[in-house]
């Protein structure tokens, strides 16, 4: 797509272990800030273990274990809230928690409906499972913006960008539609895009996922959409990035 060297983007993708807690968020921020590239795409997974927890909540709802899934939601709220309180100023933390609480209430309503019918379709599982990436990226975008070392930081919801069709071989990206969506939502002044991994939408605008370990696929997708010069996949080994 014709980027010059000084205009080229680089995409960094970080897995769940890289955003497990506040200390990990700080380390990711330092890595991102150390990259002098003008345009950076930062794709994040959910905080470690959150996707599995969310899927387990759906299973608990199917078994009508309402006390269990409500306790699980409370634990997720407390975990993300604790990270937000540690990383963000009080005002920004309050803003983050207000949206988080609305999400938790929405999930509780979904799980209550699942409990009533004792069954969850795949689109319900995809909807619930995708919240982990939404929470981690919203939090990181707020944290990175507050640090102020990467200029204008924009949160990008991949559900508004990536369009896929599922087939026998898995999700196929509809590149023309996805590129047009990115152009429509992207802030031209943003030097850093913090992007939700794992989630996308189908042609009908219904949320879907890219399958297990889909955040790596997200990194590749946004690398292509941004015509990136490089894609860096970060993995924790023995507790070190």
PDB file of C-alpha atoms in Angstrom:
ATOM      1  CA  UNK A   1       0.000   0.000   0.000  1.00  0.00           C
ATOM      2  CA  UNK A   2       3.010   2.227  -0.425  1.00  0.00           C
ATOM      3  CA  UNK A   3       4.166   3.290   3.043  1.00  0.00           C
ATOM      4  CA  UNK A   4       7.543   5.022   3.121  1.00  0.00           C
ATOM      5  CA  UNK A   5       9.995   3.962   5.823  1.00  0.00           C
ATOM      6  CA  UNK A   6       9.247   6.895   8.109  1.00  0.00           C
ATOM      7  CA  UNK A   7       5.488   6.408   7.645  1.00  0.00           C
ATOM      8  CA  UNK A   8       5.480   2.638   8.121  1.00  0.00           C
ATOM      9  CA  UNK A   9       3.543   1.104  10.977  1.00  0.00           C
ATOM     10  CA  UNK A  10       4.680  -1.637  13.309  1.00  0.00           C
ATOM     11  CA  UNK A  11       2.237  -3.933  15.094  1.00  0.00           C
ATOM     12  CA  UNK A  12       2.957  -5.383  18.531  1.00  0.00           C
ATOM     13  CA  UNK A  13       0.780  -8.210  19.809  1.00  0.00           C
ATOM     14  CA  UNK A  14       0.818  -9.168  23.509  1.00  0.00           C
ATOM     15  CA  UNK A  15      -0.749 -12.312  24.940  1.00  0.00           C
ATOM     16  CA  UNK A  16      -2.748 -12.735  28.111  1.00  0.00           C
ATOM     17  CA  UNK A  17       0.256 -13.425  30.337  1.00  0.00           C
ATOM     18  CA  UNK A  18       1.702 -10.087  29.245  1.00  0.00           C
ATOM     19  CA  UNK A  19      -1.309  -8.256  30.702  1.00  0.00           C
ATOM     20  CA  UNK A  20      -1.936 -10.470  33.725  1.00  0.00           C
ATOM     21  CA  UNK A  21      -1.679  -7.686  36.316  1.00  0.00           C
ATOM     22  CA  UNK A  22      -0.707  -4.052  36.842  1.00  0.00           C
ATOM     23  CA  UNK A  23       3.006  -4.799  36.785  1.00  0.00           C
ATOM     24  CA  UNK A  24       2.627  -6.530  33.422  1.00  0.00           C
ATOM     25  CA  UNK A  25       0.670  -3.573  32.029  1.00  0.00           C
ATOM     26  CA  UNK A  26       3.538  -1.290  33.026  1.00  0.00           C
ATOM     27  CA  UNK A  27       6.061  -3.527  31.299  1.00  0.00           C
ATOM     28  CA  UNK A  28       4.014  -3.574  28.092  1.00  0.00           C
ATOM     29  CA  UNK A  29       3.728   0.218  28.211  1.00  0.00           C
ATOM     30  CA  UNK A  30       7.501   0.528  28.540  1.00  0.00           C
ATOM     31  CA  UNK A  31       8.047  -1.768  25.543  1.00  0.00           C
ATOM     32  CA  UNK A  32       5.604   0.207  23.430  1.00  0.00           C
ATOM     33  CA  UNK A  33       7.068   3.553  24.482  1.00  0.00           C
ATOM     34  CA  UNK A  34      10.588   2.359  23.693  1.00  0.00           C
ATOM     35  CA  UNK A  35       9.659   1.811  20.044  1.00  0.00           C
ATOM     36  CA  UNK A  36      10.450   5.043  18.154  1.00  0.00           C
ATOM     37  CA  UNK A  37       8.232   4.135  15.196  1.00  0.00           C
ATOM     38  CA  UNK A  38       5.729   6.898  14.520  1.00  0.00           C
ATOM     39  CA  UNK A  39       2.756   4.585  14.011  1.00  0.00           C
ATOM     40  CA  UNK A  40       2.182   1.620  16.317  1.00  0.00           C
ATOM     41  CA  UNK A  41      -0.658  -0.870  16.455  1.00  0.00           C
ATOM     42  CA  UNK A  42      -0.865  -2.636  19.834  1.00  0.00           C
ATOM     43  CA  UNK A  43      -3.056  -5.740  19.845  1.00  0.00           C
ATOM     44  CA  UNK A  44      -3.855  -7.218  23.256  1.00  0.00           C
ATOM     45  CA  UNK A  45      -5.374 -10.446  24.470  1.00  0.00           C
ATOM     46  CA  UNK A  46      -7.603 -10.558  27.527  1.00  0.00           C
ATOM     47  CA  UNK A  47      -5.861 -10.584  30.899  1.00  0.00           C
ATOM     48  CA  UNK A  48      -4.526 -14.041  31.681  1.00  0.00           C
ATOM     49  CA  UNK A  49      -7.300 -16.572  32.285  1.00  0.00           C
ATOM     50  CA  UNK A  50     -10.196 -14.180  31.690  1.00  0.00           C
ATOM     51  CA  UNK A  51     -11.489 -15.741  28.456  1.00  0.00           C
ATOM     52  CA  UNK A  52     -11.623 -19.194  30.039  1.00  0.00           C
ATOM     53  CA  UNK A  53     -13.376 -17.715  33.073  1.00  0.00           C
ATOM     54  CA  UNK A  54     -15.999 -16.016  30.900  1.00  0.00           C
ATOM     55  CA  UNK A  55     -16.689 -19.223  28.998  1.00  0.00           C
ATOM     56  CA  UNK A  56     -16.981 -21.084  32.284  1.00  0.00           C
ATOM     57  CA  UNK A  57     -19.590 -18.562  33.431  1.00  0.00           C
ATOM     58  CA  UNK A  58     -21.697 -19.468  30.399  1.00  0.00           C
ATOM     59  CA  UNK A  59     -21.422 -23.153  31.294  1.00  0.00           C
ATOM     60  CA  UNK A  60     -22.438 -22.364  34.875  1.00  0.00           C
ATOM     61  CA  UNK A  61     -25.462 -20.475  33.588  1.00  0.00           C
ATOM     62  CA  UNK A  62     -26.469 -23.466  31.469  1.00  0.00           C
ATOM     63  CA  UNK A  63     -26.393 -25.534  34.654  1.00  0.00           C
ATOM     64  CA  UNK A  64     -28.426 -22.836  36.444  1.00  0.00           C
ATOM     65  CA  UNK A  65     -25.601 -22.182  38.909  1.00  0.00           C
ATOM     66  CA  UNK A  66     -26.607 -18.554  39.339  1.00  0.00           C
ATOM     67  CA  UNK A  67     -24.726 -17.961  42.575  1.00  0.00           C
ATOM     68  CA  UNK A  68     -21.549 -19.272  40.939  1.00  0.00           C
ATOM     69  CA  UNK A  69     -21.712 -17.157  37.798  1.00  0.00           C
ATOM     70  CA  UNK A  70     -22.604 -14.020  39.749  1.00  0.00           C
ATOM     71  CA  UNK A  71     -19.646 -14.629  42.072  1.00  0.00           C
ATOM     72  CA  UNK A  72     -17.454 -15.092  39.007  1.00  0.00           C
ATOM     73  CA  UNK A  73     -18.609 -11.791  37.549  1.00  0.00           C
ATOM     74  CA  UNK A  74     -17.876 -10.060  40.844  1.00  0.00           C
ATOM     75  CA  UNK A  75     -14.372 -11.521  40.859  1.00  0.00           C
ATOM     76  CA  UNK A  76     -13.734 -10.312  37.307  1.00  0.00           C
ATOM     77  CA  UNK A  77     -14.944  -6.851  38.244  1.00  0.00           C
ATOM     78  CA  UNK A  78     -12.706  -6.773  41.295  1.00  0.00           C
ATOM     79  CA  UNK A  79      -9.670  -7.956  39.330  1.00  0.00           C
ATOM     80  CA  UNK A  80      -9.989  -5.356  36.573  1.00  0.00           C
ATOM     81  CA  UNK A  81     -11.005  -2.696  39.055  1.00  0.00           C
ATOM     82  CA  UNK A  82      -7.906  -3.331  41.157  1.00  0.00           C
ATOM     83  CA  UNK A  83      -5.641  -2.992  38.111  1.00  0.00           C
ATOM     84  CA  UNK A  84      -7.411   0.204  37.057  1.00  0.00           C
ATOM     85  CA  UNK A  85      -7.106   1.727  40.533  1.00  0.00           C
ATOM     86  CA  UNK A  86      -3.387   0.927  40.609  1.00  0.00           C
ATOM     87  CA  UNK A  87      -2.589   2.245  37.139  1.00  0.00           C
ATOM     88  CA  UNK A  88      -4.929   5.166  36.531  1.00  0.00           C
ATOM     89  CA  UNK A  89      -5.650   8.471  38.206  1.00  0.00           C
ATOM     90  CA  UNK A  90      -8.895   8.411  40.224  1.00  0.00           C
ATOM     91  CA  UNK A  91     -10.952  10.251  37.621  1.00  0.00           C
ATOM     92  CA  UNK A  92      -9.857   8.056  34.732  1.00  0.00           C
ATOM     93  CA  UNK A  93     -10.241   4.929  36.857  1.00  0.00           C
ATOM     94  CA  UNK A  94     -13.805   5.961  37.705  1.00  0.00           C
ATOM     95  CA  UNK A  95     -14.584   6.427  34.010  1.00  0.00           C
ATOM     96  CA  UNK A  96     -13.181   3.004  33.200  1.00  0.00           C
ATOM     97  CA  UNK A  97     -15.103   1.363  36.041  1.00  0.00           C
ATOM     98  CA  UNK A  98     -18.372   2.993  35.007  1.00  0.00           C
ATOM     99  CA  UNK A  99     -18.166   1.319  31.599  1.00  0.00           C
ATOM    100  CA  UNK A 100     -16.919  -1.927  33.154  1.00  0.00           C
ATOM    101  CA  UNK A 101     -19.915  -2.023  35.509  1.00  0.00           C
ATOM    102  CA  UNK A 102     -22.283  -1.533  32.579  1.00  0.00           C
ATOM    103  CA  UNK A 103     -20.614  -4.457  30.790  1.00  0.00           C
ATOM    104  CA  UNK A 104     -20.877  -6.642  33.889  1.00  0.00           C
ATOM    105  CA  UNK A 105     -24.584  -5.817  34.153  1.00  0.00           C
ATOM    106  CA  UNK A 106     -25.081  -6.716  30.485  1.00  0.00           C
ATOM    107  CA  UNK A 107     -23.310 -10.050  30.939  1.00  0.00           C
ATOM    108  CA  UNK A 108     -25.367 -10.806  34.037  1.00  0.00           C
ATOM    109  CA  UNK A 109     -28.511 -10.265  31.989  1.00  0.00           C
ATOM    110  CA  UNK A 110     -27.253 -12.545  29.225  1.00  0.00           C
ATOM    111  CA  UNK A 111     -26.325 -15.276  31.689  1.00  0.00           C
ATOM    112  CA  UNK A 112     -29.707 -15.013  33.402  1.00  0.00           C
ATOM    113  CA  UNK A 113     -31.379 -15.601  30.029  1.00  0.00           C
ATOM    114  CA  UNK A 114     -29.079 -18.573  29.387  1.00  0.00           C
ATOM    115  CA  UNK A 115     -30.033 -20.012  32.765  1.00  0.00           C
ATOM    116  CA  UNK A 116     -33.720 -19.780  31.896  1.00  0.00           C
ATOM    117  CA  UNK A 117     -33.353 -21.849  28.722  1.00  0.00           C
ATOM    118  CA  UNK A 118     -30.410 -23.950  29.965  1.00  0.00           C
ATOM    119  CA  UNK A 119     -28.574 -23.554  26.696  1.00  0.00           C
ATOM    120  CA  UNK A 120     -26.249 -21.036  25.026  1.00  0.00           C
ATOM    121  CA  UNK A 121     -25.820 -20.773  21.268  1.00  0.00           C
ATOM    122  CA  UNK A 122     -22.339 -20.196  19.847  1.00  0.00           C
ATOM    123  CA  UNK A 123     -23.045 -16.514  19.213  1.00  0.00           C
ATOM    124  CA  UNK A 124     -23.795 -16.087  22.925  1.00  0.00           C
ATOM    125  CA  UNK A 125     -20.495 -17.747  23.845  1.00  0.00           C
ATOM    126  CA  UNK A 126     -18.662 -15.499  21.388  1.00  0.00           C
ATOM    127  CA  UNK A 127     -20.381 -12.417  22.779  1.00  0.00           C
ATOM    128  CA  UNK A 128     -19.496 -13.176  26.394  1.00  0.00           C
ATOM    129  CA  UNK A 129     -15.975 -14.458  25.678  1.00  0.00           C
ATOM    130  CA  UNK A 130     -15.046 -11.285  23.792  1.00  0.00           C
ATOM    131  CA  UNK A 131     -15.403  -8.977  26.776  1.00  0.00           C
ATOM    132  CA  UNK A 132     -11.942  -9.878  28.093  1.00  0.00           C
ATOM    133  CA  UNK A 133     -10.184  -8.169  25.192  1.00  0.00           C
ATOM    134  CA  UNK A 134     -12.494  -5.188  25.447  1.00  0.00           C
ATOM    135  CA  UNK A 135     -11.622  -4.707  29.117  1.00  0.00           C
ATOM    136  CA  UNK A 136      -7.847  -5.180  28.740  1.00  0.00           C
ATOM    137  CA  UNK A 137      -7.520  -2.840  25.762  1.00  0.00           C
ATOM    138  CA  UNK A 138      -9.736  -0.108  27.190  1.00  0.00           C
ATOM    139  CA  UNK A 139      -7.621  -0.169  30.324  1.00  0.00           C
ATOM    140  CA  UNK A 140      -4.307  -0.178  28.483  1.00  0.00           C
ATOM    141  CA  UNK A 141      -5.384   2.611  26.127  1.00  0.00           C
ATOM    142  CA  UNK A 142      -6.350   4.778  29.104  1.00  0.00           C
ATOM    143  CA  UNK A 143      -3.078   3.968  30.876  1.00  0.00           C
ATOM    144  CA  UNK A 144      -0.913   4.664  27.835  1.00  0.00           C
ATOM    145  CA  UNK A 145      -2.726   7.924  27.103  1.00  0.00           C
ATOM    146  CA  UNK A 146      -2.306   9.033  30.684  1.00  0.00           C
ATOM    147  CA  UNK A 147       1.443   8.378  30.596  1.00  0.00           C
ATOM    148  CA  UNK A 148       1.607  10.737  27.617  1.00  0.00           C
ATOM    149  CA  UNK A 149       4.672   9.280  25.932  1.00  0.00           C
ATOM    150  CA  UNK A 150       3.025   8.093  22.707  1.00  0.00           C
ATOM    151  CA  UNK A 151       1.056  11.172  21.729  1.00  0.00           C
ATOM    152  CA  UNK A 152      -2.559  10.642  20.716  1.00  0.00           C
ATOM    153  CA  UNK A 153      -3.670   7.129  21.656  1.00  0.00           C
ATOM    154  CA  UNK A 154      -6.825   5.655  20.093  1.00  0.00           C
ATOM    155  CA  UNK A 155      -8.751   2.603  21.283  1.00  0.00           C
ATOM    156  CA  UNK A 156      -9.907   0.506  18.314  1.00  0.00           C
ATOM    157  CA  UNK A 157     -12.752  -1.965  18.719  1.00  0.00           C
ATOM    158  CA  UNK A 158     -12.020  -4.731  16.201  1.00  0.00           C
ATOM    159  CA  UNK A 159     -15.737  -5.562  16.070  1.00  0.00           C
ATOM    160  CA  UNK A 160     -16.164  -2.267  14.213  1.00  0.00           C
ATOM    161  CA  UNK A 161     -13.358  -3.074  11.787  1.00  0.00           C
ATOM    162  CA  UNK A 162     -12.724  -6.751  11.041  1.00  0.00           C
ATOM    163  CA  UNK A 163     -15.399  -8.574   9.044  1.00  0.00           C
ATOM    164  CA  UNK A 164     -15.102 -12.336   8.646  1.00  0.00           C
ATOM    165  CA  UNK A 165     -17.009 -15.249   7.204  1.00  0.00           C
ATOM    166  CA  UNK A 166     -16.717 -18.630   8.875  1.00  0.00           C
ATOM    167  CA  UNK A 167     -16.139 -21.622   6.636  1.00  0.00           C
ATOM    168  CA  UNK A 168     -14.794 -25.177   6.905  1.00  0.00           C
ATOM    169  CA  UNK A 169     -11.248 -23.849   7.343  1.00  0.00           C
ATOM    170  CA  UNK A 170     -12.201 -21.235   9.931  1.00  0.00           C
ATOM    171  CA  UNK A 171     -12.735 -17.471   9.689  1.00  0.00           C
ATOM    172  CA  UNK A 172     -11.917 -15.811   6.364  1.00  0.00           C
ATOM    173  CA  UNK A 173     -11.266 -12.079   6.481  1.00  0.00           C
ATOM    174  CA  UNK A 174     -13.260  -9.882   4.111  1.00  0.00           C
ATOM    175  CA  UNK A 175     -10.392  -7.530   3.374  1.00  0.00           C
ATOM    176  CA  UNK A 176     -12.151  -4.849   1.330  1.00  0.00           C
ATOM    177  CA  UNK A 177     -14.857  -4.315   3.945  1.00  0.00           C
ATOM    178  CA  UNK A 178     -12.361  -4.459   6.812  1.00  0.00           C
ATOM    179  CA  UNK A 179     -10.023  -1.918   5.206  1.00  0.00           C
ATOM    180  CA  UNK A 180     -12.918   0.471   4.597  1.00  0.00           C
ATOM    181  CA  UNK A 181     -14.054   0.088   8.201  1.00  0.00           C
ATOM    182  CA  UNK A 182     -10.584   0.852   9.554  1.00  0.00           C
ATOM    183  CA  UNK A 183     -10.336   3.955   7.406  1.00  0.00           C
ATOM    184  CA  UNK A 184     -13.706   5.102   8.737  1.00  0.00           C
ATOM    185  CA  UNK A 185     -12.945   4.654  12.435  1.00  0.00           C
ATOM    186  CA  UNK A 186      -9.265   5.574  12.536  1.00  0.00           C
ATOM    187  CA  UNK A 187      -8.233   8.942  13.913  1.00  0.00           C
ATOM    188  CA  UNK A 188      -5.672  10.338  11.494  1.00  0.00           C
ATOM    189  CA  UNK A 189      -3.862  12.046  14.363  1.00  0.00           C
ATOM    190  CA  UNK A 190      -3.405   8.911  16.458  1.00  0.00           C
ATOM    191  CA  UNK A 191       0.168   7.669  16.637  1.00  0.00           C
ATOM    192  CA  UNK A 192      -0.811   4.583  18.634  1.00  0.00           C
ATOM    193  CA  UNK A 193      -3.800   2.310  18.092  1.00  0.00           C
ATOM    194  CA  UNK A 194      -4.678  -0.016  20.968  1.00  0.00           C
ATOM    195  CA  UNK A 195      -6.672  -2.813  19.360  1.00  0.00           C
ATOM    196  CA  UNK A 196      -8.855  -5.606  20.690  1.00  0.00           C
ATOM    197  CA  UNK A 197      -7.570  -9.030  19.695  1.00  0.00           C
ATOM    198  CA  UNK A 198      -9.689 -12.176  19.199  1.00  0.00           C
ATOM    199  CA  UNK A 199     -12.986 -10.494  18.261  1.00  0.00           C
ATOM    200  CA  UNK A 200     -14.540  -9.516  14.934  1.00  0.00           C
ATOM    201  CA  UNK A 201     -17.970  -9.293  13.306  1.00  0.00           C
ATOM    202  CA  UNK A 202     -19.736 -11.176  10.540  1.00  0.00           C
ATOM    203  CA  UNK A 203     -21.397  -9.624   7.489  1.00  0.00           C
ATOM    204  CA  UNK A 204     -24.536  -8.986   9.533  1.00  0.00           C
ATOM    205  CA  UNK A 205     -22.644  -7.076  12.210  1.00  0.00           C
ATOM    206  CA  UNK A 206     -22.971  -9.924  14.713  1.00  0.00           C
ATOM    207  CA  UNK A 207     -19.994 -10.335  17.031  1.00  0.00           C
ATOM    208  CA  UNK A 208     -17.879 -13.404  16.486  1.00  0.00           C
ATOM    209  CA  UNK A 209     -14.382 -14.501  17.449  1.00  0.00           C
ATOM    210  CA  UNK A 210     -11.347 -15.674  15.534  1.00  0.00           C
ATOM    211  CA  UNK A 211     -11.149 -18.931  17.488  1.00  0.00           C
ATOM    212  CA  UNK A 212      -8.752 -20.011  20.190  1.00  0.00           C
ATOM    213  CA  UNK A 213      -5.483 -18.062  20.099  1.00  0.00           C
ATOM    214  CA  UNK A 214      -7.286 -15.692  17.750  1.00  0.00           C
ATOM    215  CA  UNK A 215      -5.391 -12.664  19.036  1.00  0.00           C
ATOM    216  CA  UNK A 216      -2.301 -13.768  17.097  1.00  0.00           C
ATOM    217  CA  UNK A 217      -4.506 -13.827  13.996  1.00  0.00           C
ATOM    218  CA  UNK A 218      -5.725 -10.339  14.941  1.00  0.00           C
ATOM    219  CA  UNK A 219      -2.134  -9.135  15.009  1.00  0.00           C
ATOM    220  CA  UNK A 220      -1.604 -10.428  11.471  1.00  0.00           C
ATOM    221  CA  UNK A 221      -4.894  -8.949  10.256  1.00  0.00           C
ATOM    222  CA  UNK A 222      -4.096  -5.478  11.547  1.00  0.00           C
ATOM    223  CA  UNK A 223      -0.537  -5.809  10.309  1.00  0.00           C
ATOM    224  CA  UNK A 224      -1.965  -6.249   6.820  1.00  0.00           C
ATOM    225  CA  UNK A 225      -4.634  -3.558   7.197  1.00  0.00           C
ATOM    226  CA  UNK A 226      -2.037  -1.028   8.369  1.00  0.00           C
ATOM    227  CA  UNK A 227       0.482  -2.156   5.722  1.00  0.00           C
ATOM    228  CA  UNK A 228       2.910  -2.682   8.584  1.00  0.00           C
ATOM    229  CA  UNK A 229       6.627  -3.078   8.063  1.00  0.00           C
ATOM    230  CA  UNK A 230       6.845  -5.548  10.970  1.00  0.00           C
ATOM    231  CA  UNK A 231       4.658  -7.562  13.327  1.00  0.00           C
ATOM    232  CA  UNK A 232       6.083  -8.447  16.752  1.00  0.00           C
ATOM    233  CA  UNK A 233       4.430 -11.281  18.696  1.00  0.00           C
ATOM    234  CA  UNK A 234       5.386 -11.051  22.376  1.00  0.00           C
ATOM    235  CA  UNK A 235       5.248 -14.144  24.575  1.00  0.00           C
ATOM    236  CA  UNK A 236       6.098 -14.620  28.233  1.00  0.00           C
ATOM    237  CA  UNK A 237       8.848 -17.128  28.965  1.00  0.00           C
ATOM    238  CA  UNK A 238       9.675 -17.880  32.608  1.00  0.00           C
ATOM    239  CA  UNK A 239       7.906 -14.723  33.681  1.00  0.00           C
ATOM    240  CA  UNK A 240       9.875 -12.429  31.367  1.00  0.00           C
ATOM    241  CA  UNK A 241       8.613 -10.857  28.144  1.00  0.00           C
TER     242      UNK A 241
END
